[in-house]
Tab-separated table of C-alpha atoms in Angstrom:
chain	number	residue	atom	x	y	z
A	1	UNK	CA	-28.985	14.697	16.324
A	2	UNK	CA	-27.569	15.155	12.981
A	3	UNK	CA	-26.574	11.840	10.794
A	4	UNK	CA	-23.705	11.210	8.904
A	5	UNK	CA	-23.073	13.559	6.130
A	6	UNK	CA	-21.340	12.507	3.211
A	7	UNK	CA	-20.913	14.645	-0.403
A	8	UNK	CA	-21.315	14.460	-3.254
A	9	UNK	CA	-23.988	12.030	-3.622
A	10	UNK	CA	-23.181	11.299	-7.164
A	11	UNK	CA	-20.029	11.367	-9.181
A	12	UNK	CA	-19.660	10.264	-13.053
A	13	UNK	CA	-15.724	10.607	-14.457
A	14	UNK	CA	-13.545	8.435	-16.778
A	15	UNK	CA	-10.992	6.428	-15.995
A	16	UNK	CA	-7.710	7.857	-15.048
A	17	UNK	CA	-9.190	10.539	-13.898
A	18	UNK	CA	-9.200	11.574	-9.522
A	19	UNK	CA	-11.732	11.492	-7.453
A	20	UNK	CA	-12.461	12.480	-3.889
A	21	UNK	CA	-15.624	12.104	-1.404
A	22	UNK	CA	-16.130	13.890	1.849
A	23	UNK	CA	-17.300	12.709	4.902
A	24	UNK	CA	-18.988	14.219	8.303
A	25	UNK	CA	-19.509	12.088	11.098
A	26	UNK	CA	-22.111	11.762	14.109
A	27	UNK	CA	-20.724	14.668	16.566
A	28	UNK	CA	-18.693	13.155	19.366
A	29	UNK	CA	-18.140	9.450	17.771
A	30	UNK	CA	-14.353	8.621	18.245
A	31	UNK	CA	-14.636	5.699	15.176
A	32	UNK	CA	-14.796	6.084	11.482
A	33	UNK	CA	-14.901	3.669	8.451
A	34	UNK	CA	-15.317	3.866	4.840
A	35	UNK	CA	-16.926	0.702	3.091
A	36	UNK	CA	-17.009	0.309	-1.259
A	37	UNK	CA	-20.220	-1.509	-1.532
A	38	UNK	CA	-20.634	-2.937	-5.568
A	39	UNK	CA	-23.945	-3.438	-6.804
A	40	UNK	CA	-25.453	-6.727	-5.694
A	41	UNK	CA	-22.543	-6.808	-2.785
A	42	UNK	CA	-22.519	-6.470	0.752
A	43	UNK	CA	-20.263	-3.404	2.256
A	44	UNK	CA	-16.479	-4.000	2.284
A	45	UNK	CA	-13.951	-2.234	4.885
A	46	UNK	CA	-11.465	-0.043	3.115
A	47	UNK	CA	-10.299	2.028	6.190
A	48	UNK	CA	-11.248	2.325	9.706
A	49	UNK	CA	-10.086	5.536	12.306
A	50	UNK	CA	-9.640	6.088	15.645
A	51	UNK	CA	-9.961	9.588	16.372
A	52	UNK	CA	-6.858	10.649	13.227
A	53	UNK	CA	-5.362	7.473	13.516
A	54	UNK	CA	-5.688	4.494	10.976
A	55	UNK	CA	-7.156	1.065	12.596
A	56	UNK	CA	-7.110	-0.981	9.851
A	57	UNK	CA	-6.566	-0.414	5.730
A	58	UNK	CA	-5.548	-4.079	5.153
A	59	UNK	CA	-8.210	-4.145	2.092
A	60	UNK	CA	-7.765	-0.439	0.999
A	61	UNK	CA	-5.561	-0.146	-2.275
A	62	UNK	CA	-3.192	1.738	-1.614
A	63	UNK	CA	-1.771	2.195	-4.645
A	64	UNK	CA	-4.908	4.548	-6.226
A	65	UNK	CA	-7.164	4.712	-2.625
A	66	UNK	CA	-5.915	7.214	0.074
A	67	UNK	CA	-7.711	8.666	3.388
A	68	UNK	CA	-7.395	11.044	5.846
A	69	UNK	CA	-9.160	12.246	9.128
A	70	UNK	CA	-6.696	14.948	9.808
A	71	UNK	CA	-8.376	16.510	12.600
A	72	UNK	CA	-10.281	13.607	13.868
A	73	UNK	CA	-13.356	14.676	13.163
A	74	UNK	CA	-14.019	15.257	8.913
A	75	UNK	CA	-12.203	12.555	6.584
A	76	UNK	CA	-12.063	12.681	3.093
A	77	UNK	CA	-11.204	9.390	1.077
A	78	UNK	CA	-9.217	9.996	-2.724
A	79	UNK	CA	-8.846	7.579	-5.713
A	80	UNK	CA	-6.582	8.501	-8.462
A	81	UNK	CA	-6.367	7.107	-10.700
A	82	UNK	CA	-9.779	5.645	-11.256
A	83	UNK	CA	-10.184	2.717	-13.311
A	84	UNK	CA	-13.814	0.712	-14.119
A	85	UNK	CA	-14.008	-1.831	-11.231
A	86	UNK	CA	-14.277	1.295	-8.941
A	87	UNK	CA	-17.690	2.138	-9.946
A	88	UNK	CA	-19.404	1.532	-6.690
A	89	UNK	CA	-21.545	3.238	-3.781
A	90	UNK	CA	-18.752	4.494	-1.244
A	91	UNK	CA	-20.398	4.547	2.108
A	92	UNK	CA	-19.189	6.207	5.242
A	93	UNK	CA	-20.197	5.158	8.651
A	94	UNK	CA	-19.378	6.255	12.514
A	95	UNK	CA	-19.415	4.935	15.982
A	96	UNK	CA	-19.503	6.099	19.183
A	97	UNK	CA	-15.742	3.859	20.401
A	98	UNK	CA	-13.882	1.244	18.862
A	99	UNK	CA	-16.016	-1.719	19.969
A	100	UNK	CA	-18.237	-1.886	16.856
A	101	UNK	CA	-21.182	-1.249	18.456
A	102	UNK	CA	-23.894	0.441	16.498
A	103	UNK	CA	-22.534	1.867	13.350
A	104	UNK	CA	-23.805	4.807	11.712
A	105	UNK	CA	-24.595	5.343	7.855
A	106	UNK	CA	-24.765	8.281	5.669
A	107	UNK	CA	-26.277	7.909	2.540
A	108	UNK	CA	-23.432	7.079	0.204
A	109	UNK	CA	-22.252	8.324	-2.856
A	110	UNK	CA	-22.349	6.196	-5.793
A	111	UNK	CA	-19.708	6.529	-8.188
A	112	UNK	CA	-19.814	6.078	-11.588
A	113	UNK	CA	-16.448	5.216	-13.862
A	114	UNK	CA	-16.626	5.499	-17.545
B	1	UNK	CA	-13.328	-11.288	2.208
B	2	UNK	CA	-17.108	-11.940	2.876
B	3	UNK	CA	-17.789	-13.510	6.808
B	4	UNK	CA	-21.331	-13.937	6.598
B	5	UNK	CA	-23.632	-15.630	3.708
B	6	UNK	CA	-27.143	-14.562	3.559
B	7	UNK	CA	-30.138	-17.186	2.499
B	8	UNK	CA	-32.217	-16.820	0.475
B	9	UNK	CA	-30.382	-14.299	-2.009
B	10	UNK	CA	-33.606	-13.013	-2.513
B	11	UNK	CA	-37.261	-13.068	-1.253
B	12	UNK	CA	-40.805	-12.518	-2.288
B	13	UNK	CA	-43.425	-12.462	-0.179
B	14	UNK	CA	-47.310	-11.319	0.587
B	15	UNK	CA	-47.998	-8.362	2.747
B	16	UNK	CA	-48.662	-9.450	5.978
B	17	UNK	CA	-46.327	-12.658	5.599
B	18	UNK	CA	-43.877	-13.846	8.041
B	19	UNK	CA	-40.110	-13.453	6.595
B	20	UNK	CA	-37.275	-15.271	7.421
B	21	UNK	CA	-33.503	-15.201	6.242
B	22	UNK	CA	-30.249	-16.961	7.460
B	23	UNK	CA	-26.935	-16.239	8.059
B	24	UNK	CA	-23.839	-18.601	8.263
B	25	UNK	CA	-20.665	-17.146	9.761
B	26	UNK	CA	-16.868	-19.171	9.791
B	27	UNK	CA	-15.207	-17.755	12.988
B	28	UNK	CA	-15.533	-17.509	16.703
B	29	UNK	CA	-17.956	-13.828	17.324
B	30	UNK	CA	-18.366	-11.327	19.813
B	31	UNK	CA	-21.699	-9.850	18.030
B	32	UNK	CA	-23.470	-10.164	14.936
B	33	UNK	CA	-25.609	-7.597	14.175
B	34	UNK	CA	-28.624	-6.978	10.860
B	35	UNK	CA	-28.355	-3.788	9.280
B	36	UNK	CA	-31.328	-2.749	6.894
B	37	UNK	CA	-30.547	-1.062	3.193
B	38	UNK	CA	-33.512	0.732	0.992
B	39	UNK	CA	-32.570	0.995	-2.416
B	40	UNK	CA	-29.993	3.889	-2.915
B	41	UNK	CA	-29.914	4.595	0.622
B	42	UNK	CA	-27.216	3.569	3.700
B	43	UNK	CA	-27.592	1.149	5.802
B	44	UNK	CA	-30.046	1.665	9.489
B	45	UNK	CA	-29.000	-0.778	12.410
B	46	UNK	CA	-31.676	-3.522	13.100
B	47	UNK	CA	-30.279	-5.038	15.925
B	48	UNK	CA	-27.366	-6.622	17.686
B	49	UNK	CA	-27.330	-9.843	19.418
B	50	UNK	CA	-24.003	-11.108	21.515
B	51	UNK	CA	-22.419	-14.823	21.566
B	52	UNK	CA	-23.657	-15.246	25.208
B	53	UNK	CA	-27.160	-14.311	23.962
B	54	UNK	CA	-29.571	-17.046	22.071
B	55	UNK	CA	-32.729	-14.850	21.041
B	56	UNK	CA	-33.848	-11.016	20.972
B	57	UNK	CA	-37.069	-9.565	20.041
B	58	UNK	CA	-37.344	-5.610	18.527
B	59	UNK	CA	-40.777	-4.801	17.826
B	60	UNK	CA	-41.606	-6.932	14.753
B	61	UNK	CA	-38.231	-8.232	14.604
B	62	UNK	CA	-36.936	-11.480	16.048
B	63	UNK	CA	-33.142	-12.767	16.031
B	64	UNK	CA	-31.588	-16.249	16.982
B	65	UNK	CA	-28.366	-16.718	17.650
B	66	UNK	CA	-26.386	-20.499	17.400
B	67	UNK	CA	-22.868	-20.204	18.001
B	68	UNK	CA	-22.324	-24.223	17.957
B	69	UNK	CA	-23.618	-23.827	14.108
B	70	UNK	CA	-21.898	-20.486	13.374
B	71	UNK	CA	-25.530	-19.285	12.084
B	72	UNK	CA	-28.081	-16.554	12.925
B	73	UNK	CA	-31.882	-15.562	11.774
B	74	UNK	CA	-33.290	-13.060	11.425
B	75	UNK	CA	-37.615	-13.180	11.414
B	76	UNK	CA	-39.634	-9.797	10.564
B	77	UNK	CA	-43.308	-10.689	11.270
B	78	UNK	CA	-46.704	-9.252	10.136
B	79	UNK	CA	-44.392	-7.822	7.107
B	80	UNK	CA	-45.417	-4.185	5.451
B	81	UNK	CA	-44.503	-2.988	2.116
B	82	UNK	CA	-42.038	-0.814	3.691
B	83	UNK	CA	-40.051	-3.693	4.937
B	84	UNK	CA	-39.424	-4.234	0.901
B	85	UNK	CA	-35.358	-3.429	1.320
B	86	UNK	CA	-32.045	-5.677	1.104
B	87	UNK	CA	-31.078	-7.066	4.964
B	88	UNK	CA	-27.165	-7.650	5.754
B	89	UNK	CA	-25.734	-9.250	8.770
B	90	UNK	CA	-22.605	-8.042	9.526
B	91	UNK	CA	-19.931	-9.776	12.160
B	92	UNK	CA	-18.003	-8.798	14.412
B	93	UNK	CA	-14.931	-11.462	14.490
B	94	UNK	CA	-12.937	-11.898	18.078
B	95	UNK	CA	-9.869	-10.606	17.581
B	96	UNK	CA	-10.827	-8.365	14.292
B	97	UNK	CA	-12.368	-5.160	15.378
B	98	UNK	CA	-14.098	-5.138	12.697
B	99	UNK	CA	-17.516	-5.736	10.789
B	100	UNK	CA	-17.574	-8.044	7.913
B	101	UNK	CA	-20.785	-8.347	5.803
B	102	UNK	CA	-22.645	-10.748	4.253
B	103	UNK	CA	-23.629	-10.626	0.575
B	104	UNK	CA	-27.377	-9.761	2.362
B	105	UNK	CA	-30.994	-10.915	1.413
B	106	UNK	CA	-33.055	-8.925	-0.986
B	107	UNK	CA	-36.521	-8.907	0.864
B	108	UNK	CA	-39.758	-7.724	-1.456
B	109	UNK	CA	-43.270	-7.279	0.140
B	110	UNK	CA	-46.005	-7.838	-2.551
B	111	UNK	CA	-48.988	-5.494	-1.412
């Protein structure tokens, strides 16, 4: 069974600039959540899905961070614009339902803002 | 905001050492559950233990659960150097549907 998938892995840019990370899920799980993990930090919930709809984005910021899981399956998450305190590894996970169970990690992709 | 604080912070130990950490939690739980993160890698799953549940064993892992002290550990016996990684416990709040993680343990296993 594949894992989660997430891309790119690594992303330098300066501040003000946009950014935008891609994630694939577990085949079949329902749930999806994107976490900002800073260095030295445990994870953080930005956004959570059911299927395409949104769960919870209470700590998202919405006024830079967006997300989508259009088709319930794929989501991408955006930030524009970027500013310093972003820098951080943005970590996508999946479950099978909405009764965090087991969730699922990809591998992250650890942004860099300059 | 952070649910769960780890103790220690961090941890050094000798290969085939017994290593513990702690976690406190605030609010009423359905689970908590350990999650294990190498460096620059995501986070694998340990194990999940329920409110109703006091103790549960996974290979060289053991967790306690004690809901009257809001408080959970987590024991990894006979350790290896590839137990050297950061541990998190993450919980699930009643009414939240949602994980919230601790700050975690950084765990290193001196061959």
């Amino acid at each position: 069974e594949a894992g989660v998938a997430q891309s790119p892995r690594y992303k330098i840019i300066e501040k003000r600039q946009s950014v935008a990370f891609w994630c694939n899920p577990i085949s079949g799980h329902a749930t999806l959540y994107w976490y900002q993990q800073i260095l030295g930090q445990g994870p953080k919930l930005l956004i959570q899905f059911q299927n395409n709809g949104v769960v919870d984005d209470s700590q998202l910021p919405k006024d830079r961070f967006s997300a989508e899981r259009l088709k319930g399956v794929d989501s991408t998450l955006k930030i524009q614009p970027a500013k310093l305190e972003d820098s951080a590894v943005y970590l996508c996970a999946s479950s099978l339902v909405l009764t965090q169970e087991t969730q699922y990690f990809g591998p992250g992709t650890r942004l860099l803002v300059l | 905001s952070q649910q769960g604080e780890e103790d220690p912070q961090a941890l050094s130990i000798q290969e085939g050492e017994n290593a513990t950490m702690n976690c406190s939690y605030k609010t009423s739980i359905n689970n908590l559950q350990w999650y294990r993160q190498n460096s620059g890698r995501g986070l694998v799953h340990l194990i999940l233990i329920r409110s109703n549940e006091r103790e549960k064993h996974s290979g060289r892992l053991r967790v306690t659960l004690d809901t009257s002290k809001k408080s959970s550990s987590l024991l990894i016996t006979a350790s290896r150097a590839a137990d050297t990684a950061s541990y998190f416990c993450a919980t699930d709040g009643m009414g939240a549907q949602k994980l919230v993680f601790g700050q975690g343990t950084r765990l290193t296993i001196n061959p």
